Coordinates of C-alpha atoms and ligand atoms in Angstrom, one line a residue:
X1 CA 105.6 124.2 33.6
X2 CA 109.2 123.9 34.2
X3 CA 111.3 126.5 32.0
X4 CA 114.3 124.9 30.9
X5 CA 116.5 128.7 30.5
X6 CA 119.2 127.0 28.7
X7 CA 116.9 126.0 26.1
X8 CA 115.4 129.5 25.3
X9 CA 114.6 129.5 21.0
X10 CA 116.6 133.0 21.4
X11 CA 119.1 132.7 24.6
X12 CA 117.6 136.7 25.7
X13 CA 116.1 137.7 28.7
X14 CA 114.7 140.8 29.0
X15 CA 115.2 142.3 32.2
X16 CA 113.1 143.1 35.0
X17 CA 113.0 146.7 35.1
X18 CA 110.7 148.4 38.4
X19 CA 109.9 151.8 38.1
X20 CA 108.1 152.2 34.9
X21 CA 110.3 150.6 32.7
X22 CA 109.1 147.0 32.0
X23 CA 105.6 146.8 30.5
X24 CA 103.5 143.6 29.4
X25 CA 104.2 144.9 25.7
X26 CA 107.8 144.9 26.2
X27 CA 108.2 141.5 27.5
X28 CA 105.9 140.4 25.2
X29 CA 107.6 141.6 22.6
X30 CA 110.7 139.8 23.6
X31 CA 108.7 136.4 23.8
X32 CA 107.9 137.2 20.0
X33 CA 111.6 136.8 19.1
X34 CA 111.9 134.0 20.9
X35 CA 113.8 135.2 23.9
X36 CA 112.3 135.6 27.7
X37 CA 110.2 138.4 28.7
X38 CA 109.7 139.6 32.2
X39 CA 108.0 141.9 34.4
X40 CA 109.1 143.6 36.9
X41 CA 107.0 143.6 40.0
X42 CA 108.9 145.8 42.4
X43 CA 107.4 148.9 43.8
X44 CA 104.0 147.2 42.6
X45 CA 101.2 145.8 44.8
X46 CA 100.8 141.9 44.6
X47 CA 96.8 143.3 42.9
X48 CA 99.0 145.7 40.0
X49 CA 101.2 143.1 39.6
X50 CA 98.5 140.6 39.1
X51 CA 96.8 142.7 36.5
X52 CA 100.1 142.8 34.7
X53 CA 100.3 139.3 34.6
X54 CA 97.0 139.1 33.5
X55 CA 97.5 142.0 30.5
X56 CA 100.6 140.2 29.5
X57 CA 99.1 136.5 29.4
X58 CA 97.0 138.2 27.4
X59 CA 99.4 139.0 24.5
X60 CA 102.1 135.9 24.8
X61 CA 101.0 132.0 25.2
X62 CA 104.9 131.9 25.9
X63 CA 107.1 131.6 28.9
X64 CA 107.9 134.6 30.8
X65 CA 108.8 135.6 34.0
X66 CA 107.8 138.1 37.1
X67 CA 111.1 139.4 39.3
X68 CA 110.5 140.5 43.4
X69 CA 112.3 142.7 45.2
X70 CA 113.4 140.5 48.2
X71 CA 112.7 142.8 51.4
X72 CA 115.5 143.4 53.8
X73 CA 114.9 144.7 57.8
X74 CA 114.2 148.4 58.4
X75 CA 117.3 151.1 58.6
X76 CA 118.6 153.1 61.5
X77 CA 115.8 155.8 61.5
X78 CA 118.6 158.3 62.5
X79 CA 120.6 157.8 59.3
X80 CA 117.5 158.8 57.4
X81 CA 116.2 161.9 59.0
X82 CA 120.2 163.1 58.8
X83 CA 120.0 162.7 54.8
X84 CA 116.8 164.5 54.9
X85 CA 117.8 167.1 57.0
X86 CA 120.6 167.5 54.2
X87 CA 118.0 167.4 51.3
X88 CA 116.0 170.0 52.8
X89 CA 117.4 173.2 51.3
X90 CA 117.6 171.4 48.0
X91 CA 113.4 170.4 48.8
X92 CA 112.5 173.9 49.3
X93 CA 114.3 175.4 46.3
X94 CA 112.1 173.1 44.7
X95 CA 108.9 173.7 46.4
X96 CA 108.8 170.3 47.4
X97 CA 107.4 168.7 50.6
X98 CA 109.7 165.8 52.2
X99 CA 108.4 162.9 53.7
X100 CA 108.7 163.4 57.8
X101 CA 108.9 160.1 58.3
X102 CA 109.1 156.3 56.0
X103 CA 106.9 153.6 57.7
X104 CA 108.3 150.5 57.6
X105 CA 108.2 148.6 53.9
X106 CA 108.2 144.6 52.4
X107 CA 107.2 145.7 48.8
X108 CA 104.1 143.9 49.8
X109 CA 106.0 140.8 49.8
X110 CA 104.2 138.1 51.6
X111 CA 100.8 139.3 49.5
X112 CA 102.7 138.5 46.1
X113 CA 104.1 135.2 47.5
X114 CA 100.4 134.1 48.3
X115 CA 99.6 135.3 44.7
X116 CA 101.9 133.6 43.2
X117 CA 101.1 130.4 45.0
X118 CA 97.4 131.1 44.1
X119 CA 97.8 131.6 40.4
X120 CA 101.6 130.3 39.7
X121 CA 104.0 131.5 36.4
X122 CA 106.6 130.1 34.9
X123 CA 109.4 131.7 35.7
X124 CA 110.0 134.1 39.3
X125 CA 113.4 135.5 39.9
X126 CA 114.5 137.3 42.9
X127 CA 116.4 140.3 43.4
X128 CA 118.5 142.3 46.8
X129 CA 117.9 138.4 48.2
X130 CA 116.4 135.2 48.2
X131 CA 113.3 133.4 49.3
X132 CA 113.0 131.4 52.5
X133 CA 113.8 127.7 51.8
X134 CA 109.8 127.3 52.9
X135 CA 109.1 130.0 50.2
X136 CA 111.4 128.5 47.6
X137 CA 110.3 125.1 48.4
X138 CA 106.5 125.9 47.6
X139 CA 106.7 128.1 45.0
X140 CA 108.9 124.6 43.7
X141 CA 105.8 122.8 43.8
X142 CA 103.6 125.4 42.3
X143 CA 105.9 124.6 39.1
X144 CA 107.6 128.0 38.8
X145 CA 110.8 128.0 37.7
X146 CA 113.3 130.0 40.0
X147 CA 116.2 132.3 39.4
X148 CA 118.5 133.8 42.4
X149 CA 120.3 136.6 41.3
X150 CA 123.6 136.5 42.4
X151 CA 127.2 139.5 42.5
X152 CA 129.3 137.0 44.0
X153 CA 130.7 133.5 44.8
X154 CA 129.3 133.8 48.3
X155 CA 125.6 135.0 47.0
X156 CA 125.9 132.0 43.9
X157 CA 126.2 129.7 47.0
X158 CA 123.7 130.7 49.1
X159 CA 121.0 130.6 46.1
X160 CA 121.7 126.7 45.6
X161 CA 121.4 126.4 48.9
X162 CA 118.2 128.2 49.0
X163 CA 117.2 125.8 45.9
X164 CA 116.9 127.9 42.8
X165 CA 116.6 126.6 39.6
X166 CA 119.2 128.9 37.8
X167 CA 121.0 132.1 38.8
X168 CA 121.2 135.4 37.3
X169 CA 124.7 136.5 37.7
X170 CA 124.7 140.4 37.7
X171 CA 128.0 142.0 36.9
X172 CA 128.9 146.1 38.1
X173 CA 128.3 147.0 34.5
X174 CA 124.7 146.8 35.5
X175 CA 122.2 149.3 35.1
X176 CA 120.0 150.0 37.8
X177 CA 120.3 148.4 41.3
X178 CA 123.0 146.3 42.3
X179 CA 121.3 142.8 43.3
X180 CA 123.8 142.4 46.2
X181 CA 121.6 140.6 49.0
X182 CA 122.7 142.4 51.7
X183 CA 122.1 146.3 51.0
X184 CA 125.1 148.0 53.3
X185 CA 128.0 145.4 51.7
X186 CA 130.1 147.3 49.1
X187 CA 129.2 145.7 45.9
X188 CA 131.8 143.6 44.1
X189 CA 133.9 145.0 40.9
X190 CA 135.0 141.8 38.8
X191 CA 133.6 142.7 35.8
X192 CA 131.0 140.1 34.5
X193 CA 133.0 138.0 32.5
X194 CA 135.6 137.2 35.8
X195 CA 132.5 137.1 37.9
X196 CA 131.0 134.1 35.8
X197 CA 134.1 132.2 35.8
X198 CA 134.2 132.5 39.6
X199 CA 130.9 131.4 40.0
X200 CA 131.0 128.5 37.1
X201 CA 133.8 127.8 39.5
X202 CA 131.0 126.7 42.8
X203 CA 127.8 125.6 40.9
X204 CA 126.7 123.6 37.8
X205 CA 123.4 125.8 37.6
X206 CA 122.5 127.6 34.4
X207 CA 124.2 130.8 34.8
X208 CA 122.0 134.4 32.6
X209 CA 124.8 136.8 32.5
X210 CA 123.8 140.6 33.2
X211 CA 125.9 144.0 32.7
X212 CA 126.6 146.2 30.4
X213 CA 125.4 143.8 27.4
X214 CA 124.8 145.9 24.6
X215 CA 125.8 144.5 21.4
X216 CA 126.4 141.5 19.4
X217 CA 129.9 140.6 20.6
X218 CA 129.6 141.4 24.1
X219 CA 126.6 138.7 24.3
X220 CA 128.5 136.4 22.6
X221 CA 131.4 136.9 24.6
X222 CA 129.3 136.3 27.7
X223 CA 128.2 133.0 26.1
X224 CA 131.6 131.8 25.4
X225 CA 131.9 132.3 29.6
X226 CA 129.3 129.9 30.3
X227 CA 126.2 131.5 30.5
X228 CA 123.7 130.0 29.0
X229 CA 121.9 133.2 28.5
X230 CA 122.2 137.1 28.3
X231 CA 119.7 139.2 30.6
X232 CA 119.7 142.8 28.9
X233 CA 117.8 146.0 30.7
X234 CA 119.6 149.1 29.3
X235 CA 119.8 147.6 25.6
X236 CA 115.8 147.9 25.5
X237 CA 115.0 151.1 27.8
X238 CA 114.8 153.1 24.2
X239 CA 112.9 150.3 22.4
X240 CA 109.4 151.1 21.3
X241 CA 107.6 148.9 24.2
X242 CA 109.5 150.3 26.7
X243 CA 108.0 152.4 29.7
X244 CA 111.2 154.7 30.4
X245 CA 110.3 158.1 30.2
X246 CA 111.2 160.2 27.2
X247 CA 113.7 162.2 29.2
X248 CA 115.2 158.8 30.4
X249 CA 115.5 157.9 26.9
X250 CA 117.2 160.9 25.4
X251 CA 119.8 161.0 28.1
X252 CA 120.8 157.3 27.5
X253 CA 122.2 158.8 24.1
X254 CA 123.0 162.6 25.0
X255 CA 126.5 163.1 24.9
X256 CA 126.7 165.5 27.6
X257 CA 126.1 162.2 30.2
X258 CA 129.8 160.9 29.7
X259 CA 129.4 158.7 32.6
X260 CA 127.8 156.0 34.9
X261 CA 128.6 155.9 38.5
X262 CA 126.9 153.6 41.5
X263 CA 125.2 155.6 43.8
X264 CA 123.0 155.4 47.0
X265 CA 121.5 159.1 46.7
X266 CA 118.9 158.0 45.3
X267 CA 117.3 155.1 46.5
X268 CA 119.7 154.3 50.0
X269 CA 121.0 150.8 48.3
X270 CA 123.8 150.9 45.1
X271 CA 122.4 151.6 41.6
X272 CA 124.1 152.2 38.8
X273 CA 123.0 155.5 36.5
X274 CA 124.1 158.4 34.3
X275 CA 126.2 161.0 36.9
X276 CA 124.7 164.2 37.2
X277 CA 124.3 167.3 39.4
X278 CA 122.7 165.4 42.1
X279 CA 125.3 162.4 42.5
X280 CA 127.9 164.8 43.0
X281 CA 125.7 166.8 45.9
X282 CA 124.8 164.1 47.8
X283 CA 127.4 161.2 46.9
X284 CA 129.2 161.5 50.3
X285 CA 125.9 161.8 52.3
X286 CA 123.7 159.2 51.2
X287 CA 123.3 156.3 53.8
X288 CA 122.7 152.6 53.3
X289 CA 119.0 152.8 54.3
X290 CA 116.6 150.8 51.3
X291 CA 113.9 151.3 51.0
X292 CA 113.6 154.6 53.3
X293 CA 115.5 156.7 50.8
X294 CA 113.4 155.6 48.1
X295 CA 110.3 156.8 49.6
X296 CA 112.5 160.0 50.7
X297 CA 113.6 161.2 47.8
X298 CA 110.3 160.1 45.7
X299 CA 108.7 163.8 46.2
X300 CA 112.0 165.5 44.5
X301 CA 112.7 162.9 41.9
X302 CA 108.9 163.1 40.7
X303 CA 109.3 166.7 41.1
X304 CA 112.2 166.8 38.4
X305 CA 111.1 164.5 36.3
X306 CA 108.2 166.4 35.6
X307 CA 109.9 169.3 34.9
X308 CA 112.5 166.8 32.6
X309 CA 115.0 168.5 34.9
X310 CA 117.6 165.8 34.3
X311 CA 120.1 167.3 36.6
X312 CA 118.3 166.0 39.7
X313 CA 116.3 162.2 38.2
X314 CA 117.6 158.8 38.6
X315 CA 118.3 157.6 35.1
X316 CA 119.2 154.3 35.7
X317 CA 122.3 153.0 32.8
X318 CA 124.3 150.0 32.0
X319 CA 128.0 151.5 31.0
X320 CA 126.9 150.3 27.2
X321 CA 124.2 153.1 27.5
X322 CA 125.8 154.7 24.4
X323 CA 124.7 151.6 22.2
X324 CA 120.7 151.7 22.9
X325 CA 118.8 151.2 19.9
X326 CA 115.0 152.3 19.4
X327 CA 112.4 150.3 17.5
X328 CA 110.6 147.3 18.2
X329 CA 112.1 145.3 21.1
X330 CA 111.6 142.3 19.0
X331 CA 113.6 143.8 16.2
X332 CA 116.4 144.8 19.0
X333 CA 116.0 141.3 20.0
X334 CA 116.6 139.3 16.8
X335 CA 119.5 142.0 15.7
X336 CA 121.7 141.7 18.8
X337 CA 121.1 137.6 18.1
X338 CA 122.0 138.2 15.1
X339 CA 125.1 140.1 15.4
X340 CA 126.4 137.9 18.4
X341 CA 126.6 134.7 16.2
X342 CA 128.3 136.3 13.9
Ligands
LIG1 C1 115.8 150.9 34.7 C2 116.3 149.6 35.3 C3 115.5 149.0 36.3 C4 115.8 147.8 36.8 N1 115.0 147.2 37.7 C5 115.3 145.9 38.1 C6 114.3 145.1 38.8 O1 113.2 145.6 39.1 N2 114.7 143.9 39.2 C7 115.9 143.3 38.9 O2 116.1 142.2 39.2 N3 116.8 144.0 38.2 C8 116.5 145.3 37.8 N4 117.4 146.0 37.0 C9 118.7 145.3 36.7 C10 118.6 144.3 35.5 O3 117.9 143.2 36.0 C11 119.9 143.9 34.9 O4 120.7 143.4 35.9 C12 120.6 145.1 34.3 O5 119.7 145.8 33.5 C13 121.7 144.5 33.4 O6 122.6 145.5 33.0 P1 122.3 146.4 31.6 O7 121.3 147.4 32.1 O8 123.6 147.0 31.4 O9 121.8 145.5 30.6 C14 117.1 147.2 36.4 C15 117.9 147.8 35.5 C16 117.5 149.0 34.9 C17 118.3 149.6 33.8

């Protein structure tokens, strides 16, 4: 079952996006055009992730892959209630209830492991870390292909020495989380095309570059770096097949978001996403503490997205937000193809 990535039809990997974002249509779609589809099985059970496995098998006989958040030990406790104790005011304004306290969370890791084991697929890639080598080494033997993804020289090494089959080498143009492995190191800022020719630099493995990929040219240029492929989340968040929510989708293109920053406020690790009221209340405030802010700030953020109050969601965004086109992901697929071997 072995997924050779530098031998995709279409060299176009569709991110995994948690959160809503990724559907079974969507990577689907992308398996259509001959790239690599993937679902995104963070904030899922191992049983909803299953199902989407299944739904998706369903409508591709192609390769595709599922991504896991990799979970990291529990936060200081204090850190957490002092944010909350600063989001309070802002909570009651809205007439929203805070959690008192975050129990302890894996992302239901070991349950999706055993799943995967059970019922293997092609392709798993890991995100915020990497497997065990035990982990690594039977999901190996299961036939899945693996992919570590990586911000750095240090993190590139550690994933061949945890035995992945590829890495996925995120850049700080990146939309949505920052993979960094270890969720209270400051992210790194060589833009993608340095950071693949530092990490070409320590391993032969096939290298996906990710960040801030949104047209022809910019693929191609991260081709002519050595990867052997492009991963793209923000260039389909507006595609038909995408689950983003229609507010999400309007402000990718609304001029009045003039910005992407990285921010903790949201979630307690880095993420990348348009700037708005929120950002700049809470920016100094927010602690390292994944996934306890998450589930702290959950109430508000479904709160204003409800109401499409923009001011106060996470809208995850590459800084090639700007260039999102809408129609089928396939269509997005073959045109920015197209457009990079031009
Ligand atoms: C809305 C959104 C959700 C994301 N969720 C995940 C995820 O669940 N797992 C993951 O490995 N990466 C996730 N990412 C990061 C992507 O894998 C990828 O690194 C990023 O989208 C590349 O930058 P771009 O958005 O500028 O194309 C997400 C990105 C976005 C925009």
């Amino acid at each position: 079952m072995t997924v050779d990535l530098a031998q995709l039809a279409v060299p176009v990997v569709a991110a995994p996006m948690a959160g809503g974002s990724s559907t079974p249509q969507l990577a689907a779609a992308v398996n259509s055009a001959g790239g690599l589809g993937f679902l995104a099985a963070g904030y899922r059970s191992a049983a909803a992730t299953a199902e989407q496995i299944a739904v998706l098998r369903s409508l591709t006989d192609r390769p595709f892959g599922v991504n896991l958040f990799v979970p990291a030990a529990p936060a200081d406790p204090a850190a957490v209630s002092a944010y909350r104790a600063r989001l309070l005011p802002e909570a009651e304004r809205r007439g929203v209830e805070l959690p008192v306290s975050v129990a302890p969370d894996r992302d239901d890791w070991d349950a999706k492991i055993a799943a995967l084991l059970a019922d293997p697929v092609p392709v798993v890639s890991y995100t915020f870390g990497l497997p065990s080598p035990a982990e690594a080494a039977a999901l190996r033997a299961a036939g899945s292909t693996q992919i570590g993804t990586v911000t750095s020289a240090a993190e590139a090494l550690a994933a061949v020495a945890a035995g992945m089959d590829a890495l996925c080498v995120q850049g700080p143009e990146a939309g949505g989380h920052r993979a960094t492995h270890r969720a209270d190191a400051t992210p790194g800022s060589t833009p993608l095309l340095g950071l693949l020719t530092e990490i070409r630099r320590v391993t032969d493995l096939p290298l996906i570059a990710a960040g801030g990929l949104g047209d022809g040219p910019a693929i191609a240029a991260a081709l002519r770096a050595g990867a052997v492929a492009v991963q793209l989340g923000t260039a389909y968040l507006r595609s038909d097949e995408s689950g983003a929510s229609p507010t999400h989708q309007a402000a990718l293109v609304d001029g009045r978001f003039t910005e992407t920053v990285v921010t903790k406020v949201f979630t307690g690790r880095p993420a990348r996403g348009l700037r708005n009221a929120f950002i700049d209340r809470y920016q100094p405030y927010a602690p390292t503490a994944y996934p306890e802010v998450h589930h702290l700030t959950q109430p508000l953020r479904a709160a204003a997205a409800k109401r499409a109050d923009t001011d106060a969601m996470h809208l995850w965004a590459g800084t090639a937000h700007p260039l999102t086109r809408t129609g089928p992901a396939a269509d997005i697929t073959r045109a920015l193809w197209r457009e990079a071997r031009v």
